[in-house]
Short mmCIF file of C-alpha atoms and ligand atoms in Angstrom, two decimals:
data_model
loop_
_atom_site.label_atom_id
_atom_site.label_comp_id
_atom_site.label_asym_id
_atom_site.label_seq_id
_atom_site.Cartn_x
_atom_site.Cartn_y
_atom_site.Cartn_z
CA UNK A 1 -0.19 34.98 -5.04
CA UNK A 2 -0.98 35.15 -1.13
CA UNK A 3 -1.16 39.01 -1.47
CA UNK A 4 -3.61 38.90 -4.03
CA UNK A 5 -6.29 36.35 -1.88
CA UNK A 6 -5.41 38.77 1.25
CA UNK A 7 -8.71 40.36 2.22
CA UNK A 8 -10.98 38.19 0.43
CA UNK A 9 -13.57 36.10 1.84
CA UNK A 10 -12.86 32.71 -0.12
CA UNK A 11 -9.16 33.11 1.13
CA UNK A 12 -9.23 29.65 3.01
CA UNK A 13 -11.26 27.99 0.49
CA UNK A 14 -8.90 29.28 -2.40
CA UNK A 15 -5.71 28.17 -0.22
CA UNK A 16 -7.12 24.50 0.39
CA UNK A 17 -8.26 24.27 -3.43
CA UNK A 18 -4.73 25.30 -4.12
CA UNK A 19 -2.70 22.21 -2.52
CA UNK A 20 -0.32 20.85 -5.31
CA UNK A 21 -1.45 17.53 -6.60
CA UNK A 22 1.79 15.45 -6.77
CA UNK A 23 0.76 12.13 -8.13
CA UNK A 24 -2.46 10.51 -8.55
CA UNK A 25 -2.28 6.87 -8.66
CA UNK A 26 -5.30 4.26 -9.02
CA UNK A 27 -6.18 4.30 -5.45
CA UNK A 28 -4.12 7.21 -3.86
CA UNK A 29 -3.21 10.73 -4.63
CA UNK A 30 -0.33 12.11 -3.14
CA UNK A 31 -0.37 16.50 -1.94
CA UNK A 32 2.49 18.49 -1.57
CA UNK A 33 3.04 18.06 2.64
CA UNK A 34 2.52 20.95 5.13
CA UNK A 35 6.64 21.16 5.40
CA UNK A 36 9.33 20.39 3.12
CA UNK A 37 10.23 16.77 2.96
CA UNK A 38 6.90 16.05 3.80
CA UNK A 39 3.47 14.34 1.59
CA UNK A 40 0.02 13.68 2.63
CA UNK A 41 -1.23 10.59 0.66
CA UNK A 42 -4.84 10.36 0.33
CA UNK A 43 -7.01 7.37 0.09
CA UNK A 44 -9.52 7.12 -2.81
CA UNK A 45 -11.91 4.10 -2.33
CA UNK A 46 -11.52 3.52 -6.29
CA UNK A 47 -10.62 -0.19 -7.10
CA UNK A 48 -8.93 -1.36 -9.86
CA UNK A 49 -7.60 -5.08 -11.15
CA UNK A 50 -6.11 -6.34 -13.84
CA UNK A 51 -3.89 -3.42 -15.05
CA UNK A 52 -6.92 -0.85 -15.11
CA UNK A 53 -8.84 -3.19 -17.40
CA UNK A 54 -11.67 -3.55 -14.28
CA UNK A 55 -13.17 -0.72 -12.37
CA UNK A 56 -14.81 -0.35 -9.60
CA UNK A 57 -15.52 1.04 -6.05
CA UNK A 58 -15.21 -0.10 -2.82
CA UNK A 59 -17.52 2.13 -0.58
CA UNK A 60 -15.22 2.85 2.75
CA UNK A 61 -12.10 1.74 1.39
CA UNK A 62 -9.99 4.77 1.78
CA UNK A 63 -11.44 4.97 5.13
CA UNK A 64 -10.37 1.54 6.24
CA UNK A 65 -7.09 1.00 4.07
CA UNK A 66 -5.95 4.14 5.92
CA UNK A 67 -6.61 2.77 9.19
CA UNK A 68 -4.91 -0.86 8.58
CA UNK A 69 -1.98 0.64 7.10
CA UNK A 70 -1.63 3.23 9.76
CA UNK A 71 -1.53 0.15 12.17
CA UNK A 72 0.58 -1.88 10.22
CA UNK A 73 3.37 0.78 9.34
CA UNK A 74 3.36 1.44 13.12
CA UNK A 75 4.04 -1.87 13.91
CA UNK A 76 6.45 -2.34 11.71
CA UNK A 77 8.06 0.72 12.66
CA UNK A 78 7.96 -0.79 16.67
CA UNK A 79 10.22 -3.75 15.71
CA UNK A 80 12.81 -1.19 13.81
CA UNK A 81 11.71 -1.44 10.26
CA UNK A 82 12.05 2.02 8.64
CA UNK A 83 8.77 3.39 6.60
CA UNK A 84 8.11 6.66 5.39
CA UNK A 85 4.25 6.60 7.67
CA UNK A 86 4.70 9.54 9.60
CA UNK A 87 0.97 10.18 11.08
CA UNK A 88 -2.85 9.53 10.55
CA UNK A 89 -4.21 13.31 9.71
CA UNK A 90 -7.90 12.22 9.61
CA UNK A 91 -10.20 9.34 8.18
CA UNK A 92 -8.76 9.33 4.47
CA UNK A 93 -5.00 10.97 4.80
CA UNK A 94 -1.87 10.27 6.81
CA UNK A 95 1.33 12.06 6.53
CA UNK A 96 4.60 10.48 5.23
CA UNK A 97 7.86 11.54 4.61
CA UNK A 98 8.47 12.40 1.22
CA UNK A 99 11.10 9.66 -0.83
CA UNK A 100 12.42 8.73 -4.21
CA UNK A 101 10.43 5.93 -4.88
CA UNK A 102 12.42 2.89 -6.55
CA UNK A 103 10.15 1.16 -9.71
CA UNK A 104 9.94 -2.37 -8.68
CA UNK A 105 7.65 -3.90 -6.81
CA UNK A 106 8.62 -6.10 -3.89
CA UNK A 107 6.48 -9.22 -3.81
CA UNK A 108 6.70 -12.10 -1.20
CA UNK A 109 5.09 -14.85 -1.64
CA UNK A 110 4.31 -18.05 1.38
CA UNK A 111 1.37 -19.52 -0.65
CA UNK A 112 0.89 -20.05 -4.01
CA UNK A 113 -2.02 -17.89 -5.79
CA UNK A 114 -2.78 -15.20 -7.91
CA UNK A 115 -0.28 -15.06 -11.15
CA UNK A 116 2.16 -17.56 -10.11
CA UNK A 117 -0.33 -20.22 -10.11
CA UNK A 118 -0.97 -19.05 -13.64
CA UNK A 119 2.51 -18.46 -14.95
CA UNK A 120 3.35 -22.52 -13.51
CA UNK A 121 0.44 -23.52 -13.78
CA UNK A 122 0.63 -24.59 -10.24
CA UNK A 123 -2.89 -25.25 -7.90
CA UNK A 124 -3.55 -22.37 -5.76
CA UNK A 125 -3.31 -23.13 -2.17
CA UNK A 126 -0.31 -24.63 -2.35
CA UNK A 127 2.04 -23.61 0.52
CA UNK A 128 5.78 -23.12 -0.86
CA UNK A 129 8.96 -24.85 0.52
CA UNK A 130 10.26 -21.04 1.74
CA UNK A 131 8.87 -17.71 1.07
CA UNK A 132 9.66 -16.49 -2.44
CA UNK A 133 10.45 -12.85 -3.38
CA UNK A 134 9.78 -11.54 -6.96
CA UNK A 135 10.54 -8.08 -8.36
CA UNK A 136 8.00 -6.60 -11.17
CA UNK A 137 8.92 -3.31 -12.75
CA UNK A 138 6.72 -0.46 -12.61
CA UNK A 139 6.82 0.38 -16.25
CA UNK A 140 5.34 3.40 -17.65
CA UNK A 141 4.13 1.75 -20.66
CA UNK A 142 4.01 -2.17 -20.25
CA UNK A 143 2.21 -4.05 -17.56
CA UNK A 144 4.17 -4.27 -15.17
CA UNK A 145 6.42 -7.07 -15.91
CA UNK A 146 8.57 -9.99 -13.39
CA UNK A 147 11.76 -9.11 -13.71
CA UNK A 148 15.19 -10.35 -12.13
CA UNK A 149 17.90 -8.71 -10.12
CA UNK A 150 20.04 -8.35 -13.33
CA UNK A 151 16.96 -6.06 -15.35
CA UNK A 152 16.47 -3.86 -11.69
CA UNK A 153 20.80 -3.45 -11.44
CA UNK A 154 21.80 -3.34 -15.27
CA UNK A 155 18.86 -0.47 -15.80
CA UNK A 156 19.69 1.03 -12.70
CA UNK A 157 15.99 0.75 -11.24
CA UNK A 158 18.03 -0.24 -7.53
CA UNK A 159 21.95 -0.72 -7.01
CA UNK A 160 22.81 -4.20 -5.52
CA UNK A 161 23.72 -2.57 -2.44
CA UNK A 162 20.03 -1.16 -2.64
CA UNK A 163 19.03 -4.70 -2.88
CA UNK A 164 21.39 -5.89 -0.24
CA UNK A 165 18.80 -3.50 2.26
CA UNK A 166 15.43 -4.85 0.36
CA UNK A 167 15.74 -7.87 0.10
CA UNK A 168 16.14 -8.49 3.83
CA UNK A 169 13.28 -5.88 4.75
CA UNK A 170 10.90 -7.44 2.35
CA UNK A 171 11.19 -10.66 4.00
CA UNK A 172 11.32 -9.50 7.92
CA UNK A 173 7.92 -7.71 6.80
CA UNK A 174 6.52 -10.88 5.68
CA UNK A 175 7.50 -12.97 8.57
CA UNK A 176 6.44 -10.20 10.59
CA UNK A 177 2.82 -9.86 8.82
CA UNK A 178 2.90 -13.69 8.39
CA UNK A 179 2.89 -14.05 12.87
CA UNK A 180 0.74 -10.59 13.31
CA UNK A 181 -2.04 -11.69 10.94
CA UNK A 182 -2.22 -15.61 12.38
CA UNK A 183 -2.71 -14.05 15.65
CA UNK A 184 -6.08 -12.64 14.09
CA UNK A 185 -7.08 -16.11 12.33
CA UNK A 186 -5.87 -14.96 8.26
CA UNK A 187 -3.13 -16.94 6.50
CA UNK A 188 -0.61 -13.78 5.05
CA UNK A 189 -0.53 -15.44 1.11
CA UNK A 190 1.54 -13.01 -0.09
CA UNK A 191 2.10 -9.27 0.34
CA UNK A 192 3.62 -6.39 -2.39
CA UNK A 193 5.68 -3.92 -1.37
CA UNK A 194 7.48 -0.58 -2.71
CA UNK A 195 10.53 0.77 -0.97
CA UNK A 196 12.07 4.18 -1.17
CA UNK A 197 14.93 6.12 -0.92
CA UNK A 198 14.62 8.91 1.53
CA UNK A 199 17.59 11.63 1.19
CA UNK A 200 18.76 13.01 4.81
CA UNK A 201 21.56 15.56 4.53
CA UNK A 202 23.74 13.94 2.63
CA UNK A 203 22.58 10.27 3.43
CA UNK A 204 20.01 8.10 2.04
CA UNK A 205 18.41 5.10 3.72
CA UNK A 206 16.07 2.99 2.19
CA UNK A 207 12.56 2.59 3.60
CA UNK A 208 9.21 1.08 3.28
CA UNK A 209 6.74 3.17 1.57
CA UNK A 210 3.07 3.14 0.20
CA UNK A 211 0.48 1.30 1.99
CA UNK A 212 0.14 -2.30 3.32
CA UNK A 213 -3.65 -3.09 3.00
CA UNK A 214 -5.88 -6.03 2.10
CA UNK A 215 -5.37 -4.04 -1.91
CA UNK A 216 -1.79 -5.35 -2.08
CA UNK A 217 -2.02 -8.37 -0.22
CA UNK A 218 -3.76 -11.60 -0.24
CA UNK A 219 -5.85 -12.81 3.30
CA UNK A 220 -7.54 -15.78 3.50
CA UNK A 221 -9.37 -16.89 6.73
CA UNK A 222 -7.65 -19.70 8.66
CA UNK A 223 -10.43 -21.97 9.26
CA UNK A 224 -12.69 -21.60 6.04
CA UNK A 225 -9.61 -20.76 3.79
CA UNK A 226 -12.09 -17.22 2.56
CA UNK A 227 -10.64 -14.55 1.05
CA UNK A 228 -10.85 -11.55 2.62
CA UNK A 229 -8.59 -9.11 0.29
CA UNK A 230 -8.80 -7.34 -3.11
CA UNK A 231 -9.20 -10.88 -4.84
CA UNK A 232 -13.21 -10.40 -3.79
CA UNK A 233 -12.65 -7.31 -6.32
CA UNK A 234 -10.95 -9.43 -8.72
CA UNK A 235 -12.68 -12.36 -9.33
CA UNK A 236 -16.41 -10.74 -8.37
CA UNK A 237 -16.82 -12.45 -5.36
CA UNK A 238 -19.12 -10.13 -3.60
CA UNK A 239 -18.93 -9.16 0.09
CA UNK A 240 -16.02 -7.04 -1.06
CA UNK A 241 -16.33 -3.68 1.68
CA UNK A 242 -17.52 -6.56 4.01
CA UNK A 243 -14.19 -8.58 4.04
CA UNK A 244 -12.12 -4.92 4.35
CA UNK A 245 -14.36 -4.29 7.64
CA UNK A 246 -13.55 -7.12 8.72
CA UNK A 247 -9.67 -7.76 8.44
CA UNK A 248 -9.84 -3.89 10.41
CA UNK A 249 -12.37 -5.02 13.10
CA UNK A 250 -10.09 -8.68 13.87
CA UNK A 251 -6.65 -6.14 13.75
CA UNK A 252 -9.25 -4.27 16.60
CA UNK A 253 -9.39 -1.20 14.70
CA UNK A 254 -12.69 -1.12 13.99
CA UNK A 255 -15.41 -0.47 16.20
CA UNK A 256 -17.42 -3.41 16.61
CA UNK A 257 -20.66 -1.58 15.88
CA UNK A 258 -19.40 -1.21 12.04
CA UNK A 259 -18.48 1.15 9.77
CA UNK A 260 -21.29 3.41 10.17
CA UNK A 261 -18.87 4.42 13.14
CA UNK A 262 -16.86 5.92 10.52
CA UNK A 263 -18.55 8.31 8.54
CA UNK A 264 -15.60 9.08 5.78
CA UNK A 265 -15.85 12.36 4.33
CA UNK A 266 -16.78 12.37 0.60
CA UNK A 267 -13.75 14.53 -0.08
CA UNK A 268 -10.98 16.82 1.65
CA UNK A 269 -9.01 17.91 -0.99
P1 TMP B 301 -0.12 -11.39 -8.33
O1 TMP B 301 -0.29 -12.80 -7.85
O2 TMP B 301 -1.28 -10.90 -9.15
O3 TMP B 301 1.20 -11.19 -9.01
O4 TMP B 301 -0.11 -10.46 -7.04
C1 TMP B 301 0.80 -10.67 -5.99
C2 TMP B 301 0.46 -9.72 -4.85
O5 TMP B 301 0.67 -8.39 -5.23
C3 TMP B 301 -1.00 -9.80 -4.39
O6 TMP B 301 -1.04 -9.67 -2.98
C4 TMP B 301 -1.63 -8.61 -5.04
C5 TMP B 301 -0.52 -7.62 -5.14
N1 TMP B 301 -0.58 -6.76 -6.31
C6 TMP B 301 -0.59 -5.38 -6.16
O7 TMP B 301 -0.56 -4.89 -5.05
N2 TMP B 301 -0.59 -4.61 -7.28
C7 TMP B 301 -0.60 -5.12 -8.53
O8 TMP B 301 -0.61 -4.36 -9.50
C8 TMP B 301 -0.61 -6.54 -8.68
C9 TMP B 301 -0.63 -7.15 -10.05
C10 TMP B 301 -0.58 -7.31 -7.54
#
């Protein structure tokens, strides 16, 4: 193939258009890295809620989203928890290490909102007695549903030893978030996480993949109790780009003249 674009003027062009598409999700596509081992995920600043059922666009997202979860991963990564973040590459991509991602999601819980308050019918805003962890498959063809440890061991999604490293993870990352994002004035609700397995020689270690952004986690403003995370999206709140800007401008990674300070490009695949 690279002998046949030698010599010809669109060679670059061809080459970039080429990059292998590994996954395209709802909000993020994931390219083939530039070494083995290696992915670049790319942020889209499509929105989506309610199992695909709502649409939408958040105009900046993939700019900002990058950004916080750059930040965040890096943190994390400070106080020794593994993730797969290598590097930012530019406004809407970052580099991470290519890993077998397991099919639950992680989800911690310190307040009570979104589902649960709807599957116990309990008031949202209600802080619980310790921070709860739920698992919900990533099935190909249901919604993704809650499940227990004994679906995500008897179907082999994670081994309990797999668990034995998650479980403990998921909740330093929480208690971790929980301090980082009081320091900035925004109560951590709850957060989502995916984990995966990342293959070293012959070893695998588990660690924290995908993004940690205001789309998989619930912010709301100390003082006035606001949301500031994909629930704007959600439940049509408005102000929806405006509460993204913000959470990156209080983490001070935004400058505080705005977004127009970053100028995403449209596209770089
Ligand atoms: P839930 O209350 O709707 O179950 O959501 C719990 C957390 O997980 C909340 O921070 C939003 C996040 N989340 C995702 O990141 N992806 C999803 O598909 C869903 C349903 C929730």
């Amino acid at each position: 193939m690279l002998g046949t674009d030698a010599g010809h003027p669109h060679h670059w062009k061809k080459k970039m258009a080429r990059r292998r598409q590994i996954y395209e999700g709802k909000a993020k596509i994931l390219y083939e890295g530039p070494e083995p081992g290696t992915l670049v995920q790319y942020f889209k600043d499509d929105a989506t809620a309610f199992n695909n059922k709502k649409k939408g666009v958040i105009a900046g997202k993939g700019v900002i989203n990058n950004r916080i979860s750059e930040y965040l991963m890096t943190r994390l990564s400070d106080i020794g928890v593994p993730t797969h973040f290598v590097r930012r590459l530019n406004m809407r991509e970052q580099l991470v290490r290519e890993v077998e991602i397991i099919p639950v999601e992680v989800v911690v819980r310190n307040i009570v909102a979104g589902s649960l308050a709807v599957r116990l019918g309990m008031d949202e805003g209600t802080p619980l007695p310790r921070s709860i962890v739920e698992y919900y498959y990533k099935s190909p063809d249901a919604d993704k549903p809650l499940v227990t440890e004994e679906h995500i061991t008897a179907f082999g999604w994670a081994s309990p030893q797999d668990l034995d490293d998650i479980v403990p993870m998921a909740l330093r990352v929480n208690d971790f978030l929980s301090g980082l994002f009081l320091g900035i004035g925004l109560r951590l609700v709850d957060v989502r996480l995916e984990f995966g397995r990342l293959w070293e020689d012959e070893h695998m270690r588990i660690v924290l993949a995908d993004e940690i952004s205001p789309d998989n986690c619930r912010l709301w403003d100390i003082k006035t109790n606001e949301k500031m995370d994909k629930d704007r999206f959600r439940q049509g709140l408005g102000n929806v780009e405006e509460a993204y800007q913000e959470v990156a401008r209080r983490l001070g990674i935004l400058p505080e003249s705005g977004p127009r300070d970053l100028p995403g490009p449209k596209a770089v695949q």
